[in-house]
mmCIF file of C-alpha atoms and ligand atoms in Angstrom:
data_model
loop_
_atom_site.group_PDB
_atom_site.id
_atom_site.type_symbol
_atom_site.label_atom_id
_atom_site.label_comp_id
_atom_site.label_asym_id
_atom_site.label_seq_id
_atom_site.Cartn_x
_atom_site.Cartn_y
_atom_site.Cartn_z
ATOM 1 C CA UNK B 243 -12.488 10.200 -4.003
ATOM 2 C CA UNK B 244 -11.047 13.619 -3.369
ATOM 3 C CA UNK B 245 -7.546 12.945 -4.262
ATOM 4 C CA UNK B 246 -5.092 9.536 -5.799
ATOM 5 C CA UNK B 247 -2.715 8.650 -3.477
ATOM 6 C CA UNK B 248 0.519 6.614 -4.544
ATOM 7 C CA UNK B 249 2.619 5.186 -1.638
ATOM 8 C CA UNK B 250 6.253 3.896 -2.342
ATOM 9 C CA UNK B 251 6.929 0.805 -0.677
ATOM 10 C CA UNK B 252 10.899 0.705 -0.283
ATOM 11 C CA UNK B 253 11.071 -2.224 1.442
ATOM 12 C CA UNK B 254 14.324 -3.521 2.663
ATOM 13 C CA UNK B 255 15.942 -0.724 1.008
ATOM 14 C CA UNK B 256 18.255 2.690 1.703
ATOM 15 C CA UNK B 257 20.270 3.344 4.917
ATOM 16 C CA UNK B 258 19.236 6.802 6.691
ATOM 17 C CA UNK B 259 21.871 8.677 4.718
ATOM 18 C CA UNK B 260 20.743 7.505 0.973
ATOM 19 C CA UNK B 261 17.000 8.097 2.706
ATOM 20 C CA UNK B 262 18.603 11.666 3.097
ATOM 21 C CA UNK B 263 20.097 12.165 -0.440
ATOM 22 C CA UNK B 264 16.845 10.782 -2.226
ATOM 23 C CA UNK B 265 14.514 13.442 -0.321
ATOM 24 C CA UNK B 266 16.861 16.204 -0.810
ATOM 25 C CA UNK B 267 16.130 15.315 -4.716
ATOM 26 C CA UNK B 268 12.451 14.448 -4.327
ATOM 27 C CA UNK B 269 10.645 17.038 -2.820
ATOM 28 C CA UNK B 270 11.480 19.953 -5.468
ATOM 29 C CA UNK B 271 10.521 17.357 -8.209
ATOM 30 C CA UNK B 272 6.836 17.955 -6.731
ATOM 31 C CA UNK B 273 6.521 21.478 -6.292
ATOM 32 C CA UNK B 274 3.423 23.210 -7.645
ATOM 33 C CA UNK B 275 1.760 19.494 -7.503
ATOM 34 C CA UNK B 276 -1.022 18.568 -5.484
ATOM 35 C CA UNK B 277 -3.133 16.484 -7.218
ATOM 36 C CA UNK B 278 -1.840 13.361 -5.147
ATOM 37 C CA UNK B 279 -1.635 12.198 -1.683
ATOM 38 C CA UNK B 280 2.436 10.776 -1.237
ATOM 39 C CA UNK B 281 3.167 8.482 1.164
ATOM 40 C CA UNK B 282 6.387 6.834 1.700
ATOM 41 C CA UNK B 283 6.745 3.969 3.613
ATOM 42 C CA UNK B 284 10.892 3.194 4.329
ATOM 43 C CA UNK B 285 12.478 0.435 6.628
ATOM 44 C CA UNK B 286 12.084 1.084 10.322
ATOM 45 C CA UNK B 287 15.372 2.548 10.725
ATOM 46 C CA UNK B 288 14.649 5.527 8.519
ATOM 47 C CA UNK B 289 11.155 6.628 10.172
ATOM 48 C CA UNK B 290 12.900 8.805 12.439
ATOM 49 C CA UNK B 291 14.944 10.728 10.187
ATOM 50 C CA UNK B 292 12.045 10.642 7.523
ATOM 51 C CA UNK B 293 9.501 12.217 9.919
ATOM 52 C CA UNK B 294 12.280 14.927 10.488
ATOM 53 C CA UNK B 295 12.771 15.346 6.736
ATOM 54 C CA UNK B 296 9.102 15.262 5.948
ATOM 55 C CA UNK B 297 7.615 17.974 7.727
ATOM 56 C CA UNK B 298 5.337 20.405 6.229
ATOM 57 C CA UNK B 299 6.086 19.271 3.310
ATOM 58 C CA UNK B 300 2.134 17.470 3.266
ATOM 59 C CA UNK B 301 4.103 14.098 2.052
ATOM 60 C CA UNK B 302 2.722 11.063 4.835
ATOM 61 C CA UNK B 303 5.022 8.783 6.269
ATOM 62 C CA UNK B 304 4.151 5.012 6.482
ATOM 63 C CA UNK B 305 5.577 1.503 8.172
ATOM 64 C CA UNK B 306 5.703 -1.549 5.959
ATOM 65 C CA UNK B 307 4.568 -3.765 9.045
ATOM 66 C CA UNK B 308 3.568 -3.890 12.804
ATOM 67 C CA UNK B 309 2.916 -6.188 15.236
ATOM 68 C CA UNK B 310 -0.365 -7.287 16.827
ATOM 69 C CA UNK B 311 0.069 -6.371 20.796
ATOM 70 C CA UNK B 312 0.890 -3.687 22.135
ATOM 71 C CA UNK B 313 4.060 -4.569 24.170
ATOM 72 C CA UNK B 314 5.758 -6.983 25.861
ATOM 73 C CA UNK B 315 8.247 -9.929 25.399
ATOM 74 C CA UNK B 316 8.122 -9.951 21.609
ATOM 75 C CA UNK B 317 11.660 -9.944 20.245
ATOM 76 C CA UNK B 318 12.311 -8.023 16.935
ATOM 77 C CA UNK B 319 8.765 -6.503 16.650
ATOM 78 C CA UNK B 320 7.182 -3.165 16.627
ATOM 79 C CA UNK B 321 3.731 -1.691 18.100
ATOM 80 C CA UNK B 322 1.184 0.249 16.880
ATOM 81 C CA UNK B 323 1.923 3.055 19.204
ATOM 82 C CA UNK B 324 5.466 2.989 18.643
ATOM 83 C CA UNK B 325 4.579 3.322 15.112
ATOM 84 C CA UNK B 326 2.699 6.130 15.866
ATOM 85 C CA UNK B 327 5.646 8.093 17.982
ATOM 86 C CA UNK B 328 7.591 8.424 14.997
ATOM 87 C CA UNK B 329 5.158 10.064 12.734
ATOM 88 C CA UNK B 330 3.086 7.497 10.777
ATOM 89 C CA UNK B 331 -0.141 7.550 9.086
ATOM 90 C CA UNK B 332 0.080 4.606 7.202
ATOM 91 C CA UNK B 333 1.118 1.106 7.337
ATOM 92 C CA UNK B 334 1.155 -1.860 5.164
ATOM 93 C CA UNK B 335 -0.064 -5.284 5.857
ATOM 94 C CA UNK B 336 -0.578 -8.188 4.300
ATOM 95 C CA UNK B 337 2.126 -7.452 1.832
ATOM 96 C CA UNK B 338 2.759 -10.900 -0.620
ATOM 97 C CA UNK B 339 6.491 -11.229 0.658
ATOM 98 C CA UNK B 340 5.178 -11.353 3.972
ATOM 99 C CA UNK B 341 2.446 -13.764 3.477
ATOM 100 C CA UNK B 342 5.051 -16.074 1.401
ATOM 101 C CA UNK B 343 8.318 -15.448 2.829
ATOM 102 C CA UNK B 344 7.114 -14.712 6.582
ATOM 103 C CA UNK B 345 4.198 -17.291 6.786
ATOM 104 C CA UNK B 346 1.709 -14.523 7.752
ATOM 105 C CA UNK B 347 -1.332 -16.258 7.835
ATOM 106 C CA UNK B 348 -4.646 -14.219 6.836
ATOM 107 C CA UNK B 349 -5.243 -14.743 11.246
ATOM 108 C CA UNK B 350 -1.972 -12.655 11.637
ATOM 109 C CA UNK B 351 -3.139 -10.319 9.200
ATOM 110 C CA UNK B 352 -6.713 -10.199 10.678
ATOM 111 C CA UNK B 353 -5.115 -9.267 14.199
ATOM 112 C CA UNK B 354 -2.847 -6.721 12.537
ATOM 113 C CA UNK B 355 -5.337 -4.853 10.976
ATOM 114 C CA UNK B 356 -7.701 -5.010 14.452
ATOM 115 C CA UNK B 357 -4.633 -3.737 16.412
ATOM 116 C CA UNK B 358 -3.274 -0.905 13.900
ATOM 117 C CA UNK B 359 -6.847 0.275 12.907
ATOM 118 C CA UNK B 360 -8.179 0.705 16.575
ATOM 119 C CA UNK B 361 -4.966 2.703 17.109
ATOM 120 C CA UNK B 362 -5.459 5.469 14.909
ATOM 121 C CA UNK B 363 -3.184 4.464 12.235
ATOM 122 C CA UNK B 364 -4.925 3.584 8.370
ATOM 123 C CA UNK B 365 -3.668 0.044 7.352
ATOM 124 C CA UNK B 366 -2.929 -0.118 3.387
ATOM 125 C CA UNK B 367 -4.098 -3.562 3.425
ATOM 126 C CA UNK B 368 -2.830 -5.863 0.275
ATOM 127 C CA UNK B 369 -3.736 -8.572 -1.759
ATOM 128 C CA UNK B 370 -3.885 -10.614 -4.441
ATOM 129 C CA UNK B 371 -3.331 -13.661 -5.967
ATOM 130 C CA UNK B 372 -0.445 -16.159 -7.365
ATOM 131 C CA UNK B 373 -0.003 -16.844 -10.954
ATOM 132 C CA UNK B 374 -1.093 -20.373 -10.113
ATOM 133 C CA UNK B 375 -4.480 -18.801 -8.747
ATOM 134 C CA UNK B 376 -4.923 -16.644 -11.538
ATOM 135 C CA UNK B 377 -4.436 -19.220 -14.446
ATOM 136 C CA UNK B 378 -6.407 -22.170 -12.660
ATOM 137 C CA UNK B 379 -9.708 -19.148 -12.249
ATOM 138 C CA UNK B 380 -9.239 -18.735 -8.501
ATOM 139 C CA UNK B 381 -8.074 -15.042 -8.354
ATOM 140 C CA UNK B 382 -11.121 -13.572 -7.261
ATOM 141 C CA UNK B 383 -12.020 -16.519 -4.744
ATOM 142 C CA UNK B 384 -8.553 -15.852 -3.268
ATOM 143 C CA UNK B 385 -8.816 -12.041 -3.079
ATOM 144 C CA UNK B 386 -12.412 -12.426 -1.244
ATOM 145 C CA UNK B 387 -11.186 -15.139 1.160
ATOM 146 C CA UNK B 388 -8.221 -12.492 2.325
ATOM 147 C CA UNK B 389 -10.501 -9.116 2.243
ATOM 148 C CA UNK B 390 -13.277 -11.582 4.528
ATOM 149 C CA UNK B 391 -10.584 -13.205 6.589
ATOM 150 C CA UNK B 392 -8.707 -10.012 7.135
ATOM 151 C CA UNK B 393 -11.572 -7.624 7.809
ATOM 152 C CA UNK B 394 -13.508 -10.140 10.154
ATOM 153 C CA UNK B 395 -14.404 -8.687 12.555
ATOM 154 C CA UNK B 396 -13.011 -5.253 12.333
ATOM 155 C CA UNK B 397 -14.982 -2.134 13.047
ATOM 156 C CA UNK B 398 -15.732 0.325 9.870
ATOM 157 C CA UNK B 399 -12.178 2.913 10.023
ATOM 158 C CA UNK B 400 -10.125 4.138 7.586
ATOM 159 C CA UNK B 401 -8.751 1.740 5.651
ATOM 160 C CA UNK B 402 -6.926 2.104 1.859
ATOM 161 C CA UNK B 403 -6.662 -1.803 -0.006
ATOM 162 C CA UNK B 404 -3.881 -2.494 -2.339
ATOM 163 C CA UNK B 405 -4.580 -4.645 -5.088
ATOM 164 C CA UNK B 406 -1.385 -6.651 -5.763
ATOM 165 C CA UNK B 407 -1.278 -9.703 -7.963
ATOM 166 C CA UNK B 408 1.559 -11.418 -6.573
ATOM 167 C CA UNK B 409 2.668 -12.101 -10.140
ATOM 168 C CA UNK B 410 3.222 -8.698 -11.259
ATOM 169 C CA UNK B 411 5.458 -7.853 -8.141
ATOM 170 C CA UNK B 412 8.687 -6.704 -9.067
ATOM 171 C CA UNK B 413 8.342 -8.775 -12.519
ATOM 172 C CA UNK B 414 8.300 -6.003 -14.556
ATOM 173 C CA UNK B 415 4.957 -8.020 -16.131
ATOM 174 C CA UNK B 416 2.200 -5.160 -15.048
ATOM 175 C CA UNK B 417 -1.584 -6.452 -14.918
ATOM 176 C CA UNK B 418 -3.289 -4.574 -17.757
ATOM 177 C CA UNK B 419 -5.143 -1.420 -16.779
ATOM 178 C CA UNK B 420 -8.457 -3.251 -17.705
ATOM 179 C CA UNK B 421 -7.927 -6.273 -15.556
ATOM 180 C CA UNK B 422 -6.573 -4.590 -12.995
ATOM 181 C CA UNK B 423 -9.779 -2.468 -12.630
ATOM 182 C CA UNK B 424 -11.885 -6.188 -13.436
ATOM 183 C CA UNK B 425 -10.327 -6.669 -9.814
ATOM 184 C CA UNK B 426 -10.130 -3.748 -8.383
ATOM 185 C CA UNK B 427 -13.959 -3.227 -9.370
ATOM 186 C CA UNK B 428 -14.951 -6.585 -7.623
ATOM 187 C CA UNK B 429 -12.936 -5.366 -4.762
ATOM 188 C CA UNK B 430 -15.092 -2.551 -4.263
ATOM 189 C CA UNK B 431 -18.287 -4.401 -4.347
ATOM 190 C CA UNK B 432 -17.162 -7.493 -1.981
ATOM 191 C CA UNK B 433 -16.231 -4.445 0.392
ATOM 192 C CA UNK B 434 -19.533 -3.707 -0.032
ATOM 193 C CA UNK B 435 -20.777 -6.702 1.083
ATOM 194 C CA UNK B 436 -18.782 -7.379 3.822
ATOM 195 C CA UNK B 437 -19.794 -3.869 4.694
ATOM 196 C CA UNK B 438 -21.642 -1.306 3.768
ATOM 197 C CA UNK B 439 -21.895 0.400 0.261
ATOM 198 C CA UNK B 440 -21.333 3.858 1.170
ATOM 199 C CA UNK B 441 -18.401 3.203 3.437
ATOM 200 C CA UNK B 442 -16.591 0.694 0.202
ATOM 201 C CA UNK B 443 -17.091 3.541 -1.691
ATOM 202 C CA UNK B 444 -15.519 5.446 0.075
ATOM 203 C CA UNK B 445 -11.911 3.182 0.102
ATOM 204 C CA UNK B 446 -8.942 3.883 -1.758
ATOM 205 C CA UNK B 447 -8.118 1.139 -3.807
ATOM 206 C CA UNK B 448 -4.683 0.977 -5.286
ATOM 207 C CA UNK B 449 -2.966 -1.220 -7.993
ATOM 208 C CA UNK B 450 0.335 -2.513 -7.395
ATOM 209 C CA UNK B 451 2.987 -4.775 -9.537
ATOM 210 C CA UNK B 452 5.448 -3.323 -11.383
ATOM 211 C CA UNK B 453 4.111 0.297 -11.425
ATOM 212 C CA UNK B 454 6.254 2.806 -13.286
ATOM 213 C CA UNK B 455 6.060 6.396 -15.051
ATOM 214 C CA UNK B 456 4.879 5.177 -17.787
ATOM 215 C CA UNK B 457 2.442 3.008 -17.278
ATOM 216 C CA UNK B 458 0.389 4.846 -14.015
ATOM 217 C CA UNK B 459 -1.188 6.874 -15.905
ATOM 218 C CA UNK B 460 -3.118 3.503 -17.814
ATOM 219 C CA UNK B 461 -4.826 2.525 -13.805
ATOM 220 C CA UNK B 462 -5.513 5.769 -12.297
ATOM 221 C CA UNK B 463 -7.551 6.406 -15.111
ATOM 222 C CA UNK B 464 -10.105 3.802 -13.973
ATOM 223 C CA UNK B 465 -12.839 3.927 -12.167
ATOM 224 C CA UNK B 466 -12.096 2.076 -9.186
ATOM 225 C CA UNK B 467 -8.424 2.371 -9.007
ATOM 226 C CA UNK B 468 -7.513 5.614 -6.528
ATOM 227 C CA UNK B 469 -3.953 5.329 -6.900
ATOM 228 C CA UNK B 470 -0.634 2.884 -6.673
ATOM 229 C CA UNK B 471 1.217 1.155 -4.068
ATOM 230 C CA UNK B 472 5.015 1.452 -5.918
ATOM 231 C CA UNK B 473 8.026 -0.784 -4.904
ATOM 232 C CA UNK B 474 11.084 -0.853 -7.824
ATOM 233 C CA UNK B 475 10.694 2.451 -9.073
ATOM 234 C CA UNK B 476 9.786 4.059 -5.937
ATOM 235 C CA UNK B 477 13.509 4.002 -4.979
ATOM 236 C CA UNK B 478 14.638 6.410 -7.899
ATOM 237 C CA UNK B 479 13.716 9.884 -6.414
ATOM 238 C CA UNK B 480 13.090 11.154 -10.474
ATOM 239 C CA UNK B 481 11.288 8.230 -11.654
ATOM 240 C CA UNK B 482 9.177 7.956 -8.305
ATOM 241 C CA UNK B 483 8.549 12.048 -8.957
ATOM 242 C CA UNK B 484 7.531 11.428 -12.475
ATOM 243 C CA UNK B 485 4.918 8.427 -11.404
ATOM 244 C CA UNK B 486 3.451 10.824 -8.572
ATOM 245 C CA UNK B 487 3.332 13.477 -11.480
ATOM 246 C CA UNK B 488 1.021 10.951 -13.306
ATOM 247 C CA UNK B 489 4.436 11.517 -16.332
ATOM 248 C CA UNK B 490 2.291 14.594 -17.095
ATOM 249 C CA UNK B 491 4.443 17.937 -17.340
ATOM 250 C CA UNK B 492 1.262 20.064 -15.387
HETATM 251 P P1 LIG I 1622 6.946 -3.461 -7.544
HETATM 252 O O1 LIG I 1622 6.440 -3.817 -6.044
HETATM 253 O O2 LIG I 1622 6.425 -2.085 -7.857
HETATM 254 O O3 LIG I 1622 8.449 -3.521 -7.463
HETATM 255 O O4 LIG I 1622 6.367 -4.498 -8.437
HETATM 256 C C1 LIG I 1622 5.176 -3.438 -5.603
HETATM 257 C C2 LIG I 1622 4.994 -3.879 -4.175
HETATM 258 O O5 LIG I 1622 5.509 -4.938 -3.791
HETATM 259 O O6 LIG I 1622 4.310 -3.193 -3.379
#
């Protein structure tokens, strides 16, 4: 993999003016860095003034959902193509809170990553397991049912997978670097198998759960983690600096 990439996931978080102060900060904080592909991926209601904000400064701009069709009578939701409009590479799906708190099923996942892939933009596709699933031995059974379910189907495009235990989301209880990659690692070769070898080797897998400055350095350093997906202490412009930095001083 050429380069890491860490994406902060704000999620329901910053009105466009804070969105404004916080990039004002960031961007300086990176200068002379470019070891790491940044994407940041606000609410919906910042992506205009983001995509404003962002450019030329080689930082990607992401959505943290989008819906299925592609218009129509579909109250509250948000296309691909509108997605698009305002400047995005990126977009998560799949994310835990939306599978719990939402309902997403891994069919409405499967149907968002057909839709957003065959429009151009690269889904940063999540999961993981519960704490329940990890401690009764069914975290990797769970992780291969969503990759299968989600992927079915889908033609071979850019796609980046976030590994997120559900447990370690916002818990300040991080997976260990070397479980993380246990996953992360098995991730890979299901890909593989779904797939093709070349083209799973080729995916960006990032950890996420609780990532901070000090301990991202721990999972980039293994061999099948390619970066971070970053939710808490993405919304501090110097701590989200300092984790993009890999809390090196280079
Ligand atoms: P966290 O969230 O970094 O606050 O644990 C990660 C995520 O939900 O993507």
């Amino acid at each position: 993999m050429e380069k890491l990439l860490i994406a902060a996931n704000w999620k329901m978080n910053k009105t466009i003016g804070e969105a404004a102060e916080y990039i004002k900060d960031f961007i300086p904080r990176l200068a002379g860095w470019d070891r790491v592909e940044v994407v940041i991926c606000p609410p919906f209601t910042c992506l205009a003034h983001l995509s404003e904000a962002l450019q030329d400064t080689g930082i990607h701009l992401g959505a943290q959902n989008v819906f299925w069709e592609s218009k129509g009578a579909f109250t509250g939701e948000i296309s691909p193509a509108m997605l698009l409009e305002m400047g995005c590479r990126y977009v998560i799906i799949g994310h835990s809170e939306r599978r719990q708190i939402m309902g997403e099923s891994d069919q409405d996942i499967n149907r968002k990553l057909k839709s957003a892939s065959s429009s151009g933009l690269v889904p940063i596709f999540c999961v993981g397991e519960t704490l329940q699933e990890r401690e009764t031995g069914q975290a990797r059974d769970v992780v291969l049912r969503q990759l299968q379910q989600g992927l079915a189907g889908l033609a071979l495009q850019d796609l980046v997978i976030a590994y997120e235990p559900v447990w370690a989301i916002g818990t300040g209880l991080n997976a260990s670097p070397t479980d993380a990659q246990e996953m992360c690692g098995y991730i890979r070769e299901s890909l593989g198998m779904i797939r093709d070898q070349s083209w799973a080797a080729a995916i960006p897998i990032l950890y996420g759960g609780s990532v901070t400055a000090v301990n991202i350095a721990g999972f980039v350093e293994q061999q099948d983690i390619n970066g971070a997906l970053v939710g808490g202490a993405s919304l501090d412009p110097e701590q989200f600096a300092r984790i993009v930095r890999l809390n090196t001083d280079a």
